[in-house]
Amino acid sequence: MFQKGELIVYGNTGVCRVQEIGHPEGLRNIDKGRLYYTLAPVYQSGVIYAPVDTAVFMRPVLSCREAEELILQIPAISEKECGSRDQKTISDHYRGFLSSHRCEDLVQLIKTVYTKTKRSRQNGKKPSQVDQLYLKRAEGLLYGEFAVALGIDSSEVVPYIYRLIGKEAETAS
């Protein structure tokens, strides 16, 4: 069970802070026999009341060390294109990356869409809306978690990644 004040990843909402654990007051249709987390999304407004034993995916946020180790692995994580032009098939493919709730899969999705977008633009085509939708979602989830883990603003995540990967590349050569 998570503790009050802890930062967690909740489903596809992203990073949330556990504000309370208990029985929410004044809400209808709440099972009084269950404990609930009161969650405050870090990058969205609102409050989420989730049963402690919910089926929705929850896990602790990466530690600073885990985030930095994953960032150093980014160059080695390969793209995984769908191989179909059907937008529903592509959407299902991308949804699979998101539903794993693994940061490595988010990196893979981001790299896949970046590569596909670059190729489209080189061929004089616009990137698909499906690609851009899933790219934005994956970046929001990954960069939000990295920002919290690293103790930086989400706008600083991409420059941080480039600095860390660049510094590592310099040390390796």
mmCIF file with all atom_site columns, C-alpha atoms in Angstrom:
data_model
loop_
_atom_site.group_PDB
_atom_site.id
_atom_site.type_symbol
_atom_site.label_atom_id
_atom_site.label_alt_id
_atom_site.label_comp_id
_atom_site.label_asym_id
_atom_site.label_entity_id
_atom_site.label_seq_id
_atom_site.pdbx_PDB_ins_code
_atom_site.Cartn_x
_atom_site.Cartn_y
_atom_site.Cartn_z
_atom_site.occupancy
_atom_site.B_iso_or_equiv
_atom_site.pdbx_formal_charge
_atom_site.auth_seq_id
_atom_site.auth_comp_id
_atom_site.auth_asym_id
_atom_site.auth_atom_id
_atom_site.pdbx_PDB_model_num
ATOM 1   C CA . MET A 1 1   ? 0.000   0.000  0.000   1.00 0.00 ? 1   MET A CA 1
ATOM 2   C CA . PHE A 1 2   ? 1.237   3.483  -0.839  1.00 0.00 ? 2   PHE A CA 1
ATOM 3   C CA . GLN A 1 3   ? 1.689   6.111  1.848   1.00 0.00 ? 3   GLN A CA 1
ATOM 4   C CA . LYS A 1 4   ? 0.286   9.619  2.208   1.00 0.00 ? 4   LYS A CA 1
ATOM 5   C CA . GLY A 1 5   ? 2.528   12.085 0.365   1.00 0.00 ? 5   GLY A CA 1
ATOM 6   C CA . GLU A 1 6   ? 4.031   9.430  -1.913  1.00 0.00 ? 6   GLU A CA 1
ATOM 7   C CA . LEU A 1 7   ? 4.294   10.077 -5.656  1.00 0.00 ? 7   LEU A CA 1
ATOM 8   C CA . ILE A 1 8   ? 2.937   7.275  -7.836  1.00 0.00 ? 8   ILE A CA 1
ATOM 9   C CA . VAL A 1 9   ? 2.097   6.566  -11.455 1.00 0.00 ? 9   VAL A CA 1
ATOM 10  C CA . TYR A 1 10  ? -1.656  5.993  -11.745 1.00 0.00 ? 10  TYR A CA 1
ATOM 11  C CA . GLY A 1 11  ? -2.892  4.316  -14.929 1.00 0.00 ? 11  GLY A CA 1
ATOM 12  C CA . ASN A 1 12  ? -2.548  6.580  -17.933 1.00 0.00 ? 12  ASN A CA 1
ATOM 13  C CA . THR A 1 13  ? -3.091  9.679  -15.797 1.00 0.00 ? 13  THR A CA 1
ATOM 14  C CA . GLY A 1 14  ? 0.599   9.808  -14.977 1.00 0.00 ? 14  GLY A CA 1
ATOM 15  C CA . VAL A 1 15  ? 2.210   11.048 -11.793 1.00 0.00 ? 15  VAL A CA 1
ATOM 16  C CA . CYS A 1 16  ? -0.105  11.625 -8.819  1.00 0.00 ? 16  CYS A CA 1
ATOM 17  C CA . ARG A 1 17  ? 0.499   12.459 -5.187  1.00 0.00 ? 17  ARG A CA 1
ATOM 18  C CA . VAL A 1 18  ? -1.308  10.373 -2.578  1.00 0.00 ? 18  VAL A CA 1
ATOM 19  C CA . GLN A 1 19  ? -3.091  13.035 -0.519  1.00 0.00 ? 19  GLN A CA 1
ATOM 20  C CA . GLU A 1 20  ? -5.133  10.810 1.765   1.00 0.00 ? 20  GLU A CA 1
ATOM 21  C CA . ILE A 1 21  ? -5.928  7.182  2.447   1.00 0.00 ? 21  ILE A CA 1
ATOM 22  C CA . GLY A 1 22  ? -9.307  6.402  3.919   1.00 0.00 ? 22  GLY A CA 1
ATOM 23  C CA . HIS A 1 23  ? -13.011 6.840  3.311   1.00 0.00 ? 23  HIS A CA 1
ATOM 24  C CA . PRO A 1 24  ? -13.780 9.965  1.245   1.00 0.00 ? 24  PRO A CA 1
ATOM 25  C CA . GLU A 1 25  ? -16.452 12.125 2.842   1.00 0.00 ? 25  GLU A CA 1
ATOM 26  C CA . GLY A 1 26  ? -19.494 13.402 0.990   1.00 0.00 ? 26  GLY A CA 1
ATOM 27  C CA . LEU A 1 27  ? -19.183 11.264 -2.125  1.00 0.00 ? 27  LEU A CA 1
ATOM 28  C CA . ARG A 1 28  ? -22.067 9.179  -3.368  1.00 0.00 ? 28  ARG A CA 1
ATOM 29  C CA . ASN A 1 29  ? -21.654 5.629  -4.635  1.00 0.00 ? 29  ASN A CA 1
ATOM 30  C CA . ILE A 1 30  ? -18.550 5.043  -2.529  1.00 0.00 ? 30  ILE A CA 1
ATOM 31  C CA . ASP A 1 31  ? -18.217 1.596  -0.998  1.00 0.00 ? 31  ASP A CA 1
ATOM 32  C CA . LYS A 1 32  ? -17.862 2.406  2.713   1.00 0.00 ? 32  LYS A CA 1
ATOM 33  C CA . GLY A 1 33  ? -16.209 -0.966 3.290   1.00 0.00 ? 33  GLY A CA 1
ATOM 34  C CA . ARG A 1 34  ? -13.193 -0.110 1.121   1.00 0.00 ? 34  ARG A CA 1
ATOM 35  C CA . LEU A 1 35  ? -10.233 2.177  1.632   1.00 0.00 ? 35  LEU A CA 1
ATOM 36  C CA . TYR A 1 36  ? -9.563  4.778  -1.046  1.00 0.00 ? 36  TYR A CA 1
ATOM 37  C CA . TYR A 1 37  ? -6.562  6.771  -2.178  1.00 0.00 ? 37  TYR A CA 1
ATOM 38  C CA . THR A 1 38  ? -7.255  10.441 -2.739  1.00 0.00 ? 38  THR A CA 1
ATOM 39  C CA . LEU A 1 39  ? -4.883  11.250 -5.589  1.00 0.00 ? 39  LEU A CA 1
ATOM 40  C CA . ALA A 1 40  ? -3.873  14.660 -6.900  1.00 0.00 ? 40  ALA A CA 1
ATOM 41  C CA . PRO A 1 41  ? -2.500  14.487 -10.453 1.00 0.00 ? 41  PRO A CA 1
ATOM 42  C CA . VAL A 1 42  ? 0.735   16.478 -10.651 1.00 0.00 ? 42  VAL A CA 1
ATOM 43  C CA . TYR A 1 43  ? 0.266   17.657 -14.262 1.00 0.00 ? 43  TYR A CA 1
ATOM 44  C CA . GLN A 1 44  ? -3.527  17.883 -14.438 1.00 0.00 ? 44  GLN A CA 1
ATOM 45  C CA . SER A 1 45  ? -6.198  19.460 -12.327 1.00 0.00 ? 45  SER A CA 1
ATOM 46  C CA . GLY A 1 46  ? -8.727  17.522 -10.313 1.00 0.00 ? 46  GLY A CA 1
ATOM 47  C CA . VAL A 1 47  ? -8.811  14.779 -7.743  1.00 0.00 ? 47  VAL A CA 1
ATOM 48  C CA . ILE A 1 48  ? -9.036  11.017 -8.205  1.00 0.00 ? 48  ILE A CA 1
ATOM 49  C CA . TYR A 1 49  ? -10.628 8.693  -5.669  1.00 0.00 ? 49  TYR A CA 1
ATOM 50  C CA . ALA A 1 50  ? -9.285  5.211  -6.302  1.00 0.00 ? 50  ALA A CA 1
ATOM 51  C CA . PRO A 1 51  ? -9.943  2.126  -4.204  1.00 0.00 ? 51  PRO A CA 1
ATOM 52  C CA . VAL A 1 52  ? -6.717  0.864  -2.662  1.00 0.00 ? 52  VAL A CA 1
ATOM 53  C CA . ASP A 1 53  ? -7.428  -2.511 -4.281  1.00 0.00 ? 53  ASP A CA 1
ATOM 54  C CA . THR A 1 54  ? -8.345  -1.099 -7.698  1.00 0.00 ? 54  THR A CA 1
ATOM 55  C CA . ALA A 1 55  ? -7.483  -2.940 -10.894 1.00 0.00 ? 55  ALA A CA 1
ATOM 56  C CA . VAL A 1 56  ? -6.087  0.304  -12.344 1.00 0.00 ? 56  VAL A CA 1
ATOM 57  C CA . PHE A 1 57  ? -2.317  0.092  -12.677 1.00 0.00 ? 57  PHE A CA 1
ATOM 58  C CA . MET A 1 58  ? -0.308  1.882  -9.961  1.00 0.00 ? 58  MET A CA 1
ATOM 59  C CA . ARG A 1 59  ? 3.406   1.889  -9.192  1.00 0.00 ? 59  ARG A CA 1
ATOM 60  C CA . PRO A 1 60  ? 5.943   4.094  -7.436  1.00 0.00 ? 60  PRO A CA 1
ATOM 61  C CA . VAL A 1 61  ? 7.600   6.824  -9.493  1.00 0.00 ? 61  VAL A CA 1
ATOM 62  C CA . LEU A 1 62  ? 11.130  6.032  -10.674 1.00 0.00 ? 62  LEU A CA 1
ATOM 63  C CA . SER A 1 63  ? 13.931  7.078  -8.363  1.00 0.00 ? 63  SER A CA 1
ATOM 64  C CA . CYS A 1 64  ? 16.439  9.656  -9.586  1.00 0.00 ? 64  CYS A CA 1
ATOM 65  C CA . ARG A 1 65  ? 18.989  6.894  -10.124 1.00 0.00 ? 65  ARG A CA 1
ATOM 66  C CA . GLU A 1 66  ? 16.522  4.721  -12.080 1.00 0.00 ? 66  GLU A CA 1
ATOM 67  C CA . ALA A 1 67  ? 15.571  7.697  -14.274 1.00 0.00 ? 67  ALA A CA 1
ATOM 68  C CA . GLU A 1 68  ? 19.212  8.504  -15.031 1.00 0.00 ? 68  GLU A CA 1
ATOM 69  C CA . GLU A 1 69  ? 19.998  4.848  -15.785 1.00 0.00 ? 69  GLU A CA 1
ATOM 70  C CA . LEU A 1 70  ? 17.061  4.682  -18.198 1.00 0.00 ? 70  LEU A CA 1
ATOM 71  C CA . ILE A 1 71  ? 18.116  7.933  -19.870 1.00 0.00 ? 71  ILE A CA 1
ATOM 72  C CA . LEU A 1 72  ? 21.574  6.464  -20.469 1.00 0.00 ? 72  LEU A CA 1
ATOM 73  C CA . GLN A 1 73  ? 19.907  3.443  -22.124 1.00 0.00 ? 73  GLN A CA 1
ATOM 74  C CA . ILE A 1 74  ? 17.852  5.578  -24.552 1.00 0.00 ? 74  ILE A CA 1
ATOM 75  C CA . PRO A 1 75  ? 20.353  5.387  -27.445 1.00 0.00 ? 75  PRO A CA 1
ATOM 76  C CA . ALA A 1 76  ? 20.225  1.565  -27.295 1.00 0.00 ? 76  ALA A CA 1
ATOM 77  C CA . ILE A 1 77  ? 16.412  1.319  -27.250 1.00 0.00 ? 77  ILE A CA 1
ATOM 78  C CA . SER A 1 78  ? 15.244  0.569  -30.768 1.00 0.00 ? 78  SER A CA 1
ATOM 79  C CA . GLU A 1 79  ? 12.153  1.691  -32.625 1.00 0.00 ? 79  GLU A CA 1
ATOM 80  C CA . LYS A 1 80  ? 9.319   -0.772 -33.196 1.00 0.00 ? 80  LYS A CA 1
ATOM 81  C CA . GLU A 1 81  ? 7.167   0.270  -36.128 1.00 0.00 ? 81  GLU A CA 1
ATOM 82  C CA . CYS A 1 82  ? 3.780   -1.262 -36.768 1.00 0.00 ? 82  CYS A CA 1
ATOM 83  C CA . GLY A 1 83  ? 4.184   -2.155 -40.418 1.00 0.00 ? 83  GLY A CA 1
ATOM 84  C CA . SER A 1 84  ? 0.566   -1.290 -41.243 1.00 0.00 ? 84  SER A CA 1
ATOM 85  C CA . ARG A 1 85  ? -0.999  1.800  -42.772 1.00 0.00 ? 85  ARG A CA 1
ATOM 86  C CA . ASP A 1 86  ? -4.364  1.172  -41.146 1.00 0.00 ? 86  ASP A CA 1
ATOM 87  C CA . GLN A 1 87  ? -4.882  3.892  -38.508 1.00 0.00 ? 87  GLN A CA 1
ATOM 88  C CA . LYS A 1 88  ? -6.820  1.575  -36.167 1.00 0.00 ? 88  LYS A CA 1
ATOM 89  C CA . THR A 1 89  ? -4.056  -1.028 -36.292 1.00 0.00 ? 89  THR A CA 1
ATOM 90  C CA . ILE A 1 90  ? -1.434  1.654  -35.684 1.00 0.00 ? 90  ILE A CA 1
ATOM 91  C CA . SER A 1 91  ? -3.477  3.065  -32.802 1.00 0.00 ? 91  SER A CA 1
ATOM 92  C CA . ASP A 1 92  ? -3.771  -0.420 -31.245 1.00 0.00 ? 92  ASP A CA 1
ATOM 93  C CA . HIS A 1 93  ? -0.009  -0.894 -31.682 1.00 0.00 ? 93  HIS A CA 1
ATOM 94  C CA . TYR A 1 94  ? 0.731   2.391  -29.896 1.00 0.00 ? 94  TYR A CA 1
ATOM 95  C CA . ARG A 1 95  ? -1.832  1.680  -27.180 1.00 0.00 ? 95  ARG A CA 1
ATOM 96  C CA . GLY A 1 96  ? 0.141   -1.485 -26.385 1.00 0.00 ? 96  GLY A CA 1
ATOM 97  C CA . PHE A 1 97  ? 3.169   0.656  -25.506 1.00 0.00 ? 97  PHE A CA 1
ATOM 98  C CA . LEU A 1 98  ? 1.083   2.820  -23.181 1.00 0.00 ? 98  LEU A CA 1
ATOM 99  C CA . SER A 1 99  ? -0.726  -0.063 -21.506 1.00 0.00 ? 99  SER A CA 1
ATOM 100 C CA . SER A 1 100 ? 2.517   -1.711 -20.374 1.00 0.00 ? 100 SER A CA 1
ATOM 101 C CA . HIS A 1 101 ? 3.171   1.303  -18.096 1.00 0.00 ? 101 HIS A CA 1
ATOM 102 C CA . ARG A 1 102 ? 6.898   0.744  -18.596 1.00 0.00 ? 102 ARG A CA 1
ATOM 103 C CA . CYS A 1 103 ? 9.109   3.762  -19.180 1.00 0.00 ? 103 CYS A CA 1
ATOM 104 C CA . GLU A 1 104 ? 11.243  1.742  -21.611 1.00 0.00 ? 104 GLU A CA 1
ATOM 105 C CA . ASP A 1 105 ? 8.149   1.177  -23.765 1.00 0.00 ? 105 ASP A CA 1
ATOM 106 C CA . LEU A 1 106 ? 7.349   4.894  -23.691 1.00 0.00 ? 106 LEU A CA 1
ATOM 107 C CA . VAL A 1 107 ? 10.894  5.613  -24.904 1.00 0.00 ? 107 VAL A CA 1
ATOM 108 C CA . GLN A 1 108 ? 10.416  3.048  -27.663 1.00 0.00 ? 108 GLN A CA 1
ATOM 109 C CA . LEU A 1 109 ? 7.104   4.622  -28.705 1.00 0.00 ? 109 LEU A CA 1
ATOM 110 C CA . ILE A 1 110 ? 8.600   8.120  -28.739 1.00 0.00 ? 110 ILE A CA 1
ATOM 111 C CA . LYS A 1 111 ? 11.602  7.009  -30.792 1.00 0.00 ? 111 LYS A CA 1
ATOM 112 C CA . THR A 1 112 ? 9.329   5.093  -33.196 1.00 0.00 ? 112 THR A CA 1
ATOM 113 C CA . VAL A 1 113 ? 7.085   8.090  -33.845 1.00 0.00 ? 113 VAL A CA 1
ATOM 114 C CA . TYR A 1 114 ? 10.055  10.507 -34.097 1.00 0.00 ? 114 TYR A CA 1
ATOM 115 C CA . THR A 1 115 ? 11.627  8.317  -36.765 1.00 0.00 ? 115 THR A CA 1
ATOM 116 C CA . LYS A 1 116 ? 8.342   7.892  -38.641 1.00 0.00 ? 116 LYS A CA 1
ATOM 117 C CA . THR A 1 117 ? 7.632   11.645 -38.459 1.00 0.00 ? 117 THR A CA 1
ATOM 118 C CA . LYS A 1 118 ? 11.112  12.518 -39.717 1.00 0.00 ? 118 LYS A CA 1
ATOM 119 C CA . ARG A 1 119 ? 10.697  10.115 -42.643 1.00 0.00 ? 119 ARG A CA 1
ATOM 120 C CA . SER A 1 120 ? 7.271   11.559 -43.482 1.00 0.00 ? 120 SER A CA 1
ATOM 121 C CA . ARG A 1 121 ? 8.607   15.116 -43.505 1.00 0.00 ? 121 ARG A CA 1
ATOM 122 C CA . GLN A 1 122 ? 11.582  14.123 -45.670 1.00 0.00 ? 122 GLN A CA 1
ATOM 123 C CA . ASN A 1 123 ? 9.056   12.714 -48.163 1.00 0.00 ? 123 ASN A CA 1
ATOM 124 C CA . GLY A 1 124 ? 7.083   15.977 -48.090 1.00 0.00 ? 124 GLY A CA 1
ATOM 125 C CA . LYS A 1 125 ? 4.203   14.484 -46.085 1.00 0.00 ? 125 LYS A CA 1
ATOM 126 C CA . LYS A 1 126 ? 2.569   15.612 -42.871 1.00 0.00 ? 126 LYS A CA 1
ATOM 127 C CA . PRO A 1 127 ? 2.841   13.332 -39.832 1.00 0.00 ? 127 PRO A CA 1
ATOM 128 C CA . SER A 1 128 ? -0.397  11.503 -39.068 1.00 0.00 ? 128 SER A CA 1
ATOM 129 C CA . GLN A 1 129 ? -2.681  12.759 -36.319 1.00 0.00 ? 129 GLN A CA 1
ATOM 130 C CA . VAL A 1 130 ? -2.624  9.317  -34.691 1.00 0.00 ? 130 VAL A CA 1
ATOM 131 C CA . ASP A 1 131 ? 1.178   9.419  -34.519 1.00 0.00 ? 131 ASP A CA 1
ATOM 132 C CA . GLN A 1 132 ? 1.165   12.914 -33.033 1.00 0.00 ? 132 GLN A CA 1
ATOM 133 C CA . LEU A 1 133 ? -1.561  12.068 -30.513 1.00 0.00 ? 133 LEU A CA 1
ATOM 134 C CA . TYR A 1 134 ? 0.325   9.067  -29.138 1.00 0.00 ? 134 TYR A CA 1
ATOM 135 C CA . LEU A 1 135 ? 3.650   10.905 -29.251 1.00 0.00 ? 135 LEU A CA 1
ATOM 136 C CA . LYS A 1 136 ? 2.235   13.723 -27.138 1.00 0.00 ? 136 LYS A CA 1
ATOM 137 C CA . ARG A 1 137 ? 0.701   11.248 -24.677 1.00 0.00 ? 137 ARG A CA 1
ATOM 138 C CA . ALA A 1 138 ? 3.920   9.206  -24.333 1.00 0.00 ? 138 ALA A CA 1
ATOM 139 C CA . GLU A 1 139 ? 6.043   12.340 -23.896 1.00 0.00 ? 139 GLU A CA 1
ATOM 140 C CA . GLY A 1 140 ? 3.664   13.666 -21.262 1.00 0.00 ? 140 GLY A CA 1
ATOM 141 C CA . LEU A 1 141 ? 3.795   10.439 -19.255 1.00 0.00 ? 141 LEU A CA 1
ATOM 142 C CA . LEU A 1 142 ? 7.553   9.863  -19.585 1.00 0.00 ? 142 LEU A CA 1
ATOM 143 C CA . TYR A 1 143 ? 8.755   13.439 -19.206 1.00 0.00 ? 143 TYR A CA 1
ATOM 144 C CA . GLY A 1 144 ? 6.367   14.021 -16.307 1.00 0.00 ? 144 GLY A CA 1
ATOM 145 C CA . GLU A 1 145 ? 7.781   11.049 -14.453 1.00 0.00 ? 145 GLU A CA 1
ATOM 146 C CA . PHE A 1 146 ? 11.364  11.995 -15.296 1.00 0.00 ? 146 PHE A CA 1
ATOM 147 C CA . ALA A 1 147 ? 10.756  15.560 -14.071 1.00 0.00 ? 147 ALA A CA 1
ATOM 148 C CA . VAL A 1 148 ? 9.457   14.367 -10.713 1.00 0.00 ? 148 VAL A CA 1
ATOM 149 C CA . ALA A 1 149 ? 12.189  11.734 -10.335 1.00 0.00 ? 149 ALA A CA 1
ATOM 150 C CA . LEU A 1 150 ? 14.957  14.175 -11.228 1.00 0.00 ? 150 LEU A CA 1
ATOM 151 C CA . GLY A 1 151 ? 13.509  17.099 -9.288  1.00 0.00 ? 151 GLY A CA 1
ATOM 152 C CA . ILE A 1 152 ? 13.337  19.384 -12.329 1.00 0.00 ? 152 ILE A CA 1
ATOM 153 C CA . ASP A 1 153 ? 10.594  21.139 -14.272 1.00 0.00 ? 153 ASP A CA 1
ATOM 154 C CA . SER A 1 154 ? 9.057   19.126 -17.104 1.00 0.00 ? 154 SER A CA 1
ATOM 155 C CA . SER A 1 155 ? 10.298  21.751 -19.596 1.00 0.00 ? 155 SER A CA 1
ATOM 156 C CA . GLU A 1 156 ? 13.870  20.901 -18.546 1.00 0.00 ? 156 GLU A CA 1
ATOM 157 C CA . VAL A 1 157 ? 13.605  17.151 -19.205 1.00 0.00 ? 157 VAL A CA 1
ATOM 158 C CA . VAL A 1 158 ? 14.577  17.050 -22.890 1.00 0.00 ? 158 VAL A CA 1
ATOM 159 C CA . PRO A 1 159 ? 17.661  19.293 -22.428 1.00 0.00 ? 159 PRO A CA 1
ATOM 160 C CA . TYR A 1 160 ? 18.592  17.190 -19.377 1.00 0.00 ? 160 TYR A CA 1
ATOM 161 C CA . ILE A 1 161 ? 18.348  13.996 -21.463 1.00 0.00 ? 161 ILE A CA 1
ATOM 162 C CA . TYR A 1 162 ? 20.558  15.459 -24.194 1.00 0.00 ? 162 TYR A CA 1
ATOM 163 C CA . ARG A 1 163 ? 23.124  16.688 -21.654 1.00 0.00 ? 163 ARG A CA 1
ATOM 164 C CA . LEU A 1 164 ? 23.277  13.328 -19.868 1.00 0.00 ? 164 LEU A CA 1
ATOM 165 C CA . ILE A 1 165 ? 23.468  11.259 -23.068 1.00 0.00 ? 165 ILE A CA 1
ATOM 166 C CA . GLY A 1 166 ? 25.965  13.700 -24.594 1.00 0.00 ? 166 GLY A CA 1
ATOM 167 C CA . LYS A 1 167 ? 28.131  13.649 -21.470 1.00 0.00 ? 167 LYS A CA 1
ATOM 168 C CA . GLU A 1 168 ? 28.079  9.843  -21.456 1.00 0.00 ? 168 GLU A CA 1
ATOM 169 C CA . ALA A 1 169 ? 29.001  9.742  -25.160 1.00 0.00 ? 169 ALA A CA 1
ATOM 170 C CA . GLU A 1 170 ? 31.960  12.061 -24.494 1.00 0.00 ? 170 GLU A CA 1
ATOM 171 C CA . THR A 1 171 ? 33.211  9.826  -21.653 1.00 0.00 ? 171 THR A CA 1
ATOM 172 C CA . ALA A 1 172 ? 32.923  6.705  -23.812 1.00 0.00 ? 172 ALA A CA 1
ATOM 173 C CA . SER A 1 173 ? 35.053  8.166  -26.624 1.00 0.00 ? 173 SER A CA 1
#
